[in-house]
Coordinates of C-alpha atoms and ligand atoms in Angstrom, one line a residue:
X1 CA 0.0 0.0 0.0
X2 CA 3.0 2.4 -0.5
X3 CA 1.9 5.7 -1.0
X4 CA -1.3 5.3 -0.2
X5 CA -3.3 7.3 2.3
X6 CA -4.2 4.8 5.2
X7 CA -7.1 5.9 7.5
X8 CA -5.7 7.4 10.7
X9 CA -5.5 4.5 13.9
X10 CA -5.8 1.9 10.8
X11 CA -2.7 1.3 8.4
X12 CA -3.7 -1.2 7.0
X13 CA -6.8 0.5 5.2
X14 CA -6.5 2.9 2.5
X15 CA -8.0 5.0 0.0
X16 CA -6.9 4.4 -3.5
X17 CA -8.5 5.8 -6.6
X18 CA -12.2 5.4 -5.9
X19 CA -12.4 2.8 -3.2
X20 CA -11.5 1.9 0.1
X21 CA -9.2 -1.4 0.4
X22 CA -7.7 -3.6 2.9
X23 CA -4.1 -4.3 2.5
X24 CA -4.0 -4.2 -1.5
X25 CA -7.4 -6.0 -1.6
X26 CA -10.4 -3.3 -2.9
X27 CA -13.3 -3.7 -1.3
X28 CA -16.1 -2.7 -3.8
X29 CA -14.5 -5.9 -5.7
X30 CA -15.1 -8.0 -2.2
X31 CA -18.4 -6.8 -1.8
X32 CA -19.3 -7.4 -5.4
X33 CA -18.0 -10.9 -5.5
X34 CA -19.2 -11.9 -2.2
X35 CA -22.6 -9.8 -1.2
X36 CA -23.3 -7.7 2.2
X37 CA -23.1 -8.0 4.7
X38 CA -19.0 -9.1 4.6
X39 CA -16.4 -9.1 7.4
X40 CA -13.1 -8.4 6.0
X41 CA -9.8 -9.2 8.1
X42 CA -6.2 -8.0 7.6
X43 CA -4.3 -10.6 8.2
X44 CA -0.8 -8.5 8.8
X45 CA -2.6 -6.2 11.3
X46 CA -3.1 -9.5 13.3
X47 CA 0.1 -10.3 13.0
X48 CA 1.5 -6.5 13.8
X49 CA -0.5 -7.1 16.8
X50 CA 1.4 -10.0 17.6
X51 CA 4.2 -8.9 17.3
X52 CA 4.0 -5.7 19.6
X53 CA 3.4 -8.5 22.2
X54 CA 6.5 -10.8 21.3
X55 CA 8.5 -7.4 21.2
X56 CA 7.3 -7.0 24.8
X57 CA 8.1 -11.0 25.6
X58 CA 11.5 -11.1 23.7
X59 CA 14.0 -13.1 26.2
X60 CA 11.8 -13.8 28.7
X61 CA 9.9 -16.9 29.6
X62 CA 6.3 -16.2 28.0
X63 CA 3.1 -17.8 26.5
X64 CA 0.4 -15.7 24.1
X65 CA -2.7 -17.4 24.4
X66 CA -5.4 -15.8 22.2
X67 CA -8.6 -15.5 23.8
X68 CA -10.1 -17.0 20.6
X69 CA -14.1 -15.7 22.2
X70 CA -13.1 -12.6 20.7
X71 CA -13.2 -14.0 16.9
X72 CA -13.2 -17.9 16.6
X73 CA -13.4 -18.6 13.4
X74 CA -11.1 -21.1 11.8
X75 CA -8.9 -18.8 9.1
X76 CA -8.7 -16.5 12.0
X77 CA -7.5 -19.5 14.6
X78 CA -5.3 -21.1 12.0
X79 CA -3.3 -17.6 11.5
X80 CA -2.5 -17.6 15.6
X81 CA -2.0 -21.3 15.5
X82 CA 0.9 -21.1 13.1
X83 CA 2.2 -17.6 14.4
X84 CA 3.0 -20.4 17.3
X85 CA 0.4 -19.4 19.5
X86 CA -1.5 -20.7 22.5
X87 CA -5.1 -20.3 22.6
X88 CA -7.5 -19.3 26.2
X89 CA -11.1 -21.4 25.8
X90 CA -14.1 -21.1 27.7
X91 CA -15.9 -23.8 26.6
X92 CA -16.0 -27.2 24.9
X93 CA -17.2 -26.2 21.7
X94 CA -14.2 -23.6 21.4
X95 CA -11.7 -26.6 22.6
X96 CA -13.3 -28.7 19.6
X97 CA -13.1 -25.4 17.4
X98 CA -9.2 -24.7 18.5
X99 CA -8.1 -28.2 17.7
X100 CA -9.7 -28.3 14.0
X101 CA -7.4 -25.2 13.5
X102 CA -4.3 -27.1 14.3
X103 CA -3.7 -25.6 17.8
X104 CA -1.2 -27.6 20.5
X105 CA -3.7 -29.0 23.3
X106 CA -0.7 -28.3 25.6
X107 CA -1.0 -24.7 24.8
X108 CA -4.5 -24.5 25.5
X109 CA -5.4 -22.7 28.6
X110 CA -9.6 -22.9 29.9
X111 CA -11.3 -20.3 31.7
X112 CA -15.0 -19.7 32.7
X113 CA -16.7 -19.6 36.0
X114 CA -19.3 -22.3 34.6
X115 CA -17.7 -25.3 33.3
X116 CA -19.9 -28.4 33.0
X117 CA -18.4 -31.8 33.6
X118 CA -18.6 -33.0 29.9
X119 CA -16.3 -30.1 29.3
X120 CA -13.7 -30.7 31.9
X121 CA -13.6 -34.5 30.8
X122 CA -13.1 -33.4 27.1
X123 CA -10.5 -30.9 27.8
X124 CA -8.9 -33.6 30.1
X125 CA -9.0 -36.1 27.4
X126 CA -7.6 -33.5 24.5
X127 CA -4.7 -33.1 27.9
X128 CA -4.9 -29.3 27.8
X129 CA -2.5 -27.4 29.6
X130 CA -3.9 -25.1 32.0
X131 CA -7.8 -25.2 34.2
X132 CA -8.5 -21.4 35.0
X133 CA -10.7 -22.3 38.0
X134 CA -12.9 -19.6 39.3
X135 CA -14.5 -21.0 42.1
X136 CA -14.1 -23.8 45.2
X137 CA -16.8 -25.6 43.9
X138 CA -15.4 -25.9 40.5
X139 CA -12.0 -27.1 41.9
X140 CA -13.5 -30.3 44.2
X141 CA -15.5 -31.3 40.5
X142 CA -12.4 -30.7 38.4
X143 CA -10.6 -33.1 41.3
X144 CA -13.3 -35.8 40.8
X145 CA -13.5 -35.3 37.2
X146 CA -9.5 -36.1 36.6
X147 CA -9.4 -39.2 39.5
X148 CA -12.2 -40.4 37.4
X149 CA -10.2 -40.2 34.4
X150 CA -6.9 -41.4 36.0
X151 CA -5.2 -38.1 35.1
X152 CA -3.9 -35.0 37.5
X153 CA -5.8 -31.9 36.3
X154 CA -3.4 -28.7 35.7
X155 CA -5.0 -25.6 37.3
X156 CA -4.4 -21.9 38.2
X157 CA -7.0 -20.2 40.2
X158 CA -8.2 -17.4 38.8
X159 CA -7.8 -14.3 41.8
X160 CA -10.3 -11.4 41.4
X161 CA -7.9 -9.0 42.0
X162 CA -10.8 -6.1 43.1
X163 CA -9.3 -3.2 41.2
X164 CA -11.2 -1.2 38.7
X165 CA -10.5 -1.2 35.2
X166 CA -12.0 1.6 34.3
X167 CA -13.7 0.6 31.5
X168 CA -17.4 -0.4 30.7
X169 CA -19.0 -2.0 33.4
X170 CA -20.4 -5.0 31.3
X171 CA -17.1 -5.8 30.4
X172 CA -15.2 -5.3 34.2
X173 CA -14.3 -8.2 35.3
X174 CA -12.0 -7.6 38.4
X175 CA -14.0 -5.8 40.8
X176 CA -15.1 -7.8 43.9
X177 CA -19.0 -7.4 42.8
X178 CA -18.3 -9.1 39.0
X179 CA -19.2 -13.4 39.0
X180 CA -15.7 -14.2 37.9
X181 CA -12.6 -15.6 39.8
X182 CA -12.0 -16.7 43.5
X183 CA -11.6 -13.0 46.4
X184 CA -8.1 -11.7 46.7
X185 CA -8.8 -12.9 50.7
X186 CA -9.7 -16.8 49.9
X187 CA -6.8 -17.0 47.9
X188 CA -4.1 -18.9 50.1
X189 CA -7.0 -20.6 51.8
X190 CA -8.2 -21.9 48.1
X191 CA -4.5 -23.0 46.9
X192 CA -3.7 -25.1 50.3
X193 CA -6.7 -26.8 49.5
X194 CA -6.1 -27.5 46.2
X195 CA -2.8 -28.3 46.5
X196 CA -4.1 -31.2 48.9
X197 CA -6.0 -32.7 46.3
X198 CA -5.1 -36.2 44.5
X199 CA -6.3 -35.5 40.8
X200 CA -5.0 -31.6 40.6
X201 CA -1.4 -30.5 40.3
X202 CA -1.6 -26.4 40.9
X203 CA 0.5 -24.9 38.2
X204 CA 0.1 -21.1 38.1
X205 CA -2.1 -18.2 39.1
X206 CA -4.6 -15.9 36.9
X207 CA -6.2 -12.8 37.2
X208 CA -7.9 -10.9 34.0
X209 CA -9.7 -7.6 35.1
X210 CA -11.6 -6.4 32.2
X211 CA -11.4 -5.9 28.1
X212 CA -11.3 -2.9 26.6
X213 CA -8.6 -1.3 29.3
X214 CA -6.8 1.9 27.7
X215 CA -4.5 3.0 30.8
X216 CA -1.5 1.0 32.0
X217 CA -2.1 1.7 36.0
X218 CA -5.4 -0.8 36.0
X219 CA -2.4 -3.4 35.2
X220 CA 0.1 -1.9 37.4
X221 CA -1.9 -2.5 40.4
X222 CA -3.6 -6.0 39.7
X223 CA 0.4 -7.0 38.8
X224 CA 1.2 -5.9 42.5
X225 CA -1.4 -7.4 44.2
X226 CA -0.8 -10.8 42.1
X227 CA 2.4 -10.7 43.5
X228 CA 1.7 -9.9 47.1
X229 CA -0.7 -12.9 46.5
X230 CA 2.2 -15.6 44.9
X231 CA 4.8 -14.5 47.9
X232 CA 1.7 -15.5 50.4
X233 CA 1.0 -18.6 48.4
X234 CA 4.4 -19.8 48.1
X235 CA 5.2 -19.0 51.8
X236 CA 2.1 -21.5 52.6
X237 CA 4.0 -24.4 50.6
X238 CA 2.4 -24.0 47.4
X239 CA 4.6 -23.5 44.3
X240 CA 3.6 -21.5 41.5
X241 CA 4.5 -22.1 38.1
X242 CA 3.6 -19.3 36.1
X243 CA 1.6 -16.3 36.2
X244 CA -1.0 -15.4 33.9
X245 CA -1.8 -12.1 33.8
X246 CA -5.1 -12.2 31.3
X247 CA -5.8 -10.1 28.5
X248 CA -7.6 -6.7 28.1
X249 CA -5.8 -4.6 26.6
X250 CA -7.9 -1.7 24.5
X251 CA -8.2 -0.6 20.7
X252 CA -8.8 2.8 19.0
X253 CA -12.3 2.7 18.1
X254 CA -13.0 6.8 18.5
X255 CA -9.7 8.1 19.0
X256 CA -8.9 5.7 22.0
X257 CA -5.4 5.8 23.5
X258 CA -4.0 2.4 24.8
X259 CA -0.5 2.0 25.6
X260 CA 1.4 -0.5 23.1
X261 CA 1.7 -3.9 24.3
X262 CA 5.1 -3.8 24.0
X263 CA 5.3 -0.7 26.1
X264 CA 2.7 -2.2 28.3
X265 CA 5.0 -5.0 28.7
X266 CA 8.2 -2.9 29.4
X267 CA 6.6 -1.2 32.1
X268 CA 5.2 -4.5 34.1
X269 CA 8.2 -6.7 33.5
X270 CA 10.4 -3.5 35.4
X271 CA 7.5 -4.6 37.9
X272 CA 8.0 -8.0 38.0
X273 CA 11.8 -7.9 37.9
X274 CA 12.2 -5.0 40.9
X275 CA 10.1 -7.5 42.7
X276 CA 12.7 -10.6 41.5
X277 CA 10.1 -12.3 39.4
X278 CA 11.4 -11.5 36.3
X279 CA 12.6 -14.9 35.4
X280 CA 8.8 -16.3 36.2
X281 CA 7.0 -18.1 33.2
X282 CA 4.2 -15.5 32.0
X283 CA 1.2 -16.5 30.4
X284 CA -1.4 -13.5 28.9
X285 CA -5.0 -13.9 27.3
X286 CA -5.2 -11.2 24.5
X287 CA -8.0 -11.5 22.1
X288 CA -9.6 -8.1 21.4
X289 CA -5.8 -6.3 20.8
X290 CA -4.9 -9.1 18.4
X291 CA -8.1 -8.9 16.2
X292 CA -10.2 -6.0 16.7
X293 CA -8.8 -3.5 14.4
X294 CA -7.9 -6.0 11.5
X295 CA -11.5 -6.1 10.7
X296 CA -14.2 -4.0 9.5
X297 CA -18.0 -5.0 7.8
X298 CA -18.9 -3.9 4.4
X299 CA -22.7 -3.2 4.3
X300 CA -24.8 -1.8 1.5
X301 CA -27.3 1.0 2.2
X302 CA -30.8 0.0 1.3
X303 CA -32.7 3.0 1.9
X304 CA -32.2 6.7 3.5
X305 CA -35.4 8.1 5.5
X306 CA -35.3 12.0 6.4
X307 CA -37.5 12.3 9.6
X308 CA -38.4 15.3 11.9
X309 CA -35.9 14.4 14.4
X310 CA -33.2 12.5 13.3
X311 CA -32.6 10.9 9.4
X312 CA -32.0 7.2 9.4
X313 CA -29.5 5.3 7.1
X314 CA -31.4 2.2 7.1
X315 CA -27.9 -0.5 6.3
X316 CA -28.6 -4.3 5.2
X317 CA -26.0 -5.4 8.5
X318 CA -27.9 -5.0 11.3
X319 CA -27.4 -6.1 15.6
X320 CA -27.4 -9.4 14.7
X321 CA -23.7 -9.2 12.4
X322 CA -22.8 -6.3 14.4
X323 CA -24.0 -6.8 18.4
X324 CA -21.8 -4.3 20.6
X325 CA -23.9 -0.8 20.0
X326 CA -26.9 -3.0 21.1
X327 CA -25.2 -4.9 24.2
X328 CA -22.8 -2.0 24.8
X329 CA -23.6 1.7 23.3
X330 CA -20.1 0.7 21.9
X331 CA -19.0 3.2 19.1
X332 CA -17.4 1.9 15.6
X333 CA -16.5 4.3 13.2
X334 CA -18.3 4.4 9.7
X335 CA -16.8 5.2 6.7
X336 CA -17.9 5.2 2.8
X337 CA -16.4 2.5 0.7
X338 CA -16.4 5.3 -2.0
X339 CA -16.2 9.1 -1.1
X340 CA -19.1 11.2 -3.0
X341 CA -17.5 15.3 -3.3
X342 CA -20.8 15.9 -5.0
X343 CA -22.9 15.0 -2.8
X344 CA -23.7 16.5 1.1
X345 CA -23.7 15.4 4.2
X346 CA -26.6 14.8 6.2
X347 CA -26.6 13.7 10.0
X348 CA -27.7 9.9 9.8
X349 CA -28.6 7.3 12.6
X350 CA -27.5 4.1 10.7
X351 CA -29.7 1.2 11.5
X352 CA -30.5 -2.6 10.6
X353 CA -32.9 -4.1 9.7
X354 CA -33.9 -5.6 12.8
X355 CA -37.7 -5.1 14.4
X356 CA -35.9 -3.5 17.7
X357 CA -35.0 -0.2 18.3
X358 CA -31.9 -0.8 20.0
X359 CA -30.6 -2.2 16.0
X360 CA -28.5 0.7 15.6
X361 CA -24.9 0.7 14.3
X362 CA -24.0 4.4 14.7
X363 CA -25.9 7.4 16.2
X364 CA -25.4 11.1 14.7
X365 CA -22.9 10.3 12.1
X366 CA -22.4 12.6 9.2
X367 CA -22.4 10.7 5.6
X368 CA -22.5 11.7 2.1
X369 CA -24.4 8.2 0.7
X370 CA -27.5 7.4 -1.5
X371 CA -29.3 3.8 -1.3
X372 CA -26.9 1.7 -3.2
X373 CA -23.7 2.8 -1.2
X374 CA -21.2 0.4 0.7
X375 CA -20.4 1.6 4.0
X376 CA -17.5 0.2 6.2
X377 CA -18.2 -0.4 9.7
X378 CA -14.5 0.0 11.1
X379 CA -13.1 -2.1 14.3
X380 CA -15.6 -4.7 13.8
X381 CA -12.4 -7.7 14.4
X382 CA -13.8 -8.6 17.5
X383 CA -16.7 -9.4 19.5
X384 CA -18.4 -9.1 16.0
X385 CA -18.8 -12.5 14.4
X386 CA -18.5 -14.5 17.0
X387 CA -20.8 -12.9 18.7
X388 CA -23.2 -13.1 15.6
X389 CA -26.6 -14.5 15.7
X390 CA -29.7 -15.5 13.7
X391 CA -32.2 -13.5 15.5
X392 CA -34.8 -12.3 12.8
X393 CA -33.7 -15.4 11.1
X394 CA -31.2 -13.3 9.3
X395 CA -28.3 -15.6 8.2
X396 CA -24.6 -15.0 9.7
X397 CA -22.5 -13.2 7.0
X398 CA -20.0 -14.2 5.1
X399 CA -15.7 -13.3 6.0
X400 CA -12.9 -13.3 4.1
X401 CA -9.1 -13.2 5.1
X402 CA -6.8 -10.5 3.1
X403 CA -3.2 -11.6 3.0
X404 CA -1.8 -8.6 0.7
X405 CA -3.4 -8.9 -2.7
X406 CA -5.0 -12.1 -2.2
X407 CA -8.3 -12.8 -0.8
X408 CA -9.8 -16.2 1.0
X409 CA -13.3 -16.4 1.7
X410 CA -12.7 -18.3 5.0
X411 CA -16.7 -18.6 5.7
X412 CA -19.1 -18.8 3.0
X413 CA -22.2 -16.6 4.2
X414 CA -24.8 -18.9 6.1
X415 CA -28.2 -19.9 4.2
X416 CA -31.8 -20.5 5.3
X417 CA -31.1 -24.7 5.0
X418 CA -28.4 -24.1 7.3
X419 CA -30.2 -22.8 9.7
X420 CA -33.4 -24.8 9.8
X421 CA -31.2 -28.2 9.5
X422 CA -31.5 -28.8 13.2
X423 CA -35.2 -27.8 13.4
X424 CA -38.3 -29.5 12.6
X425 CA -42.1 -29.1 12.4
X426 CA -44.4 -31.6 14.2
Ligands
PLP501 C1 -12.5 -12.4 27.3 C2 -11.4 -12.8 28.1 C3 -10.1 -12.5 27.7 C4 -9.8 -11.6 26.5 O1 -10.2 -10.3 26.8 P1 -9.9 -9.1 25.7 O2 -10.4 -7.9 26.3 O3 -10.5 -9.5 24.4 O4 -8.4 -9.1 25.5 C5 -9.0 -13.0 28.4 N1 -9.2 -13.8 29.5 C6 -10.4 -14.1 29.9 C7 -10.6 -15.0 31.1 C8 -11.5 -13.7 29.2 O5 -12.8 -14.0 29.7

């Protein structure tokens, strides 16, 4: 793309000539070949991502496991599978998911505060590397799960470390009100136990205090209190492996600022080695950092409707393709797949199709576009398509994977006979 103006926050999306295109890839080609709505993914900006954490790593002791919730689909696993990555799960059907893309079961860490037995005998059987457990219940089932199976189960606990994020409250995780992980206060009382049991061998220590973080001192203080926690652990008798530090780390949607991973990294591991565990195996759970900006949608505007209050730019993608505005007021930038000088601006709400009012993809945004236009809903990477569903029996879109100038449609878009396959009428 030499030469070419990229959009600012995303450089590996450009204007050339006419059209928007992703690495060298035009989309108004994509869109034509492969309909709307289409998820398109840069496959360098996830491994730039990557790399800004292996910068951070370089000579120490470290595991990336790519919390594959954030986008699961297979061309997406495979490229994190091959990049020699490890993969977090949080459930069975991602385990089976992980493994079809080629990823090392010994690399595959589980988390969740509700794991059912059928997925803790699977994941024991596929020997996994890692059990995030979150609770004390969880650990006496995991304990008669693996003595069932003959096996010694590897497990962290996962601490809530109770410090604020400061980030969306649906998406806070470490605060001592959220359902996830075992109280800072339980903690040595919860690993002497565990460490008692027959089928569990402890192996590390977790924490993971919220997605979507865009300051470092969130970090800096769950890292301290981590610690405090593993000196108090290991004084009771208890070994500790590793520590895994989860993932969290923020994108640019609207001008957002995060730190770089691999400054991130450079200010925790002067943490960790002023405290004298630098040496200490470190395992992190990144999934929204390593995928969110490499995508975007392409969606075609059906139909623009002035109204008294506000105009509406009524898009063919709707909550369904595109859930976060709905779950989250979360904000993606739109853009035009092709800029229109002639035309002016009005202020548009863009909106699905979807019977619900809360089917909105942006509020107030100013757009030169007529019905026919492709828009590009940027940031859409993660928490997109896999969190996709079929509600107004709208079928999942298609994606396809950009690797410079070549394209790979890596999921076909879904039909109607795929989705009433499992169904039937009395
Ligand atoms: C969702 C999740 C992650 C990844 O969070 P991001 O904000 O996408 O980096 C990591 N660890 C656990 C346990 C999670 O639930």
């Amino acid at each position: 793309m030499s030469g070419t103006p990229t959009l600012p926050g995303h450089p590996h999306i450009a204007r050339r000539g006419t059209t928007l295109q992703v690495e060298d890839v035009a989309l108004d080609a994509l869109a034509r070949e492969h309909g709307t709505p289409l998820f398109v993914y840069s496959k360098q900006w996830m491994l730039d991502a990557l790399a800004a954490y292996q910068r951070g790593f370089a000579g120490r002791d470290a595991l990336i496991c790519y919390a594959m919730k954030a986008n699961s689909s297979l061309g997406v696993l495979r490229v994190f599978a091959e990049a020699g990555c490890g993969f977090d799960i949080v459930s069975g059907g991602e385990l089976a998911r992980v493994l079809a893309a080629g990823a090392e079961p010994a690399k595959v860490i589980f988390s969740g505060v509700g794991k059912t037995r059928a997925e803790m005998r699977q994941a024991l059987t596929a020997g996994i590397g890692c059990f995030n457990v979150e609770s004390e219940a969880e650990i006496d089932v995991l304990n008669t799960m693996a003595l069932e199976q003959g096996q010694r189960a590897p497990v962290s606990v996962r601490i809530n470390p109770n410090v604020d994020p400061k980030t969306h409250p649906y998406i806070s995780t470490g605060l001592k009100g959220n359902k996830f992980g075992v109280a800072h206060d339980r903690a040595v009382a919860v690993y002497r136990h565990a460490a008692a049991l027959p089928g569990l061998q402890v192996v590390g220590i977790d924490c993971h205090i919220g997605s979507q973080i865009t300051e470092s001192s969130p970090y800096l203080d769950a890292l301290d209190r981590i610690l405090d926690l593993v000196q108090a652990i290991e004084a009771a008798g208890v070994p500790l492996h590793h520590i895994d530090f989860g993932g969290g780390l923020g994108i640019d949607y609207d001008g957002d600022t995060p730190p770089a991973a691999d400054a991130l990294w450079k200010q925790l591991f002067a943490r960790l080695d002023a405290r004298g565990f630098g040496d200490r195996r470190i395992l992190i759970e990144p999934g929204r950092s390593l995928v969110g900006n490499a995508g975007l949608c392409v969606t075609e505007v059906l139909y623009t409707k002035p109204g008294e209050e506000k105009n509406f730019c009524i898009v063919d993608a709707a909550m369904n393709d595109l859930p976060r505005p709905a779950m989250y007021q979360a904000f993606h930038r739109i853009v035009p797949v092709a800029e229109r000088p002639l035309l002016p601006a009005i202020r548009y709400d863009v909106v699905g199709p979807v019977c619900e009012s809360g089917d909105w993809l942006g509020r107030d945004r100013d757009l030169a576009v007529e019905a026919g236009d492709l828009l590009a809903v940027l940031s859409a990477g993660a928490y997109c398509m896999s969190m996709a569903s079929n509600y107004n029996t709208r079928a999942r879109a298609a994606e396809v994977l950009v690797s410079g100038a070549s394209a790979t449609l890596i999921r076909r878009r879904e039909t109607v006979e795929d989705q009433l396959r499992t169904e039937q009428a009395l």
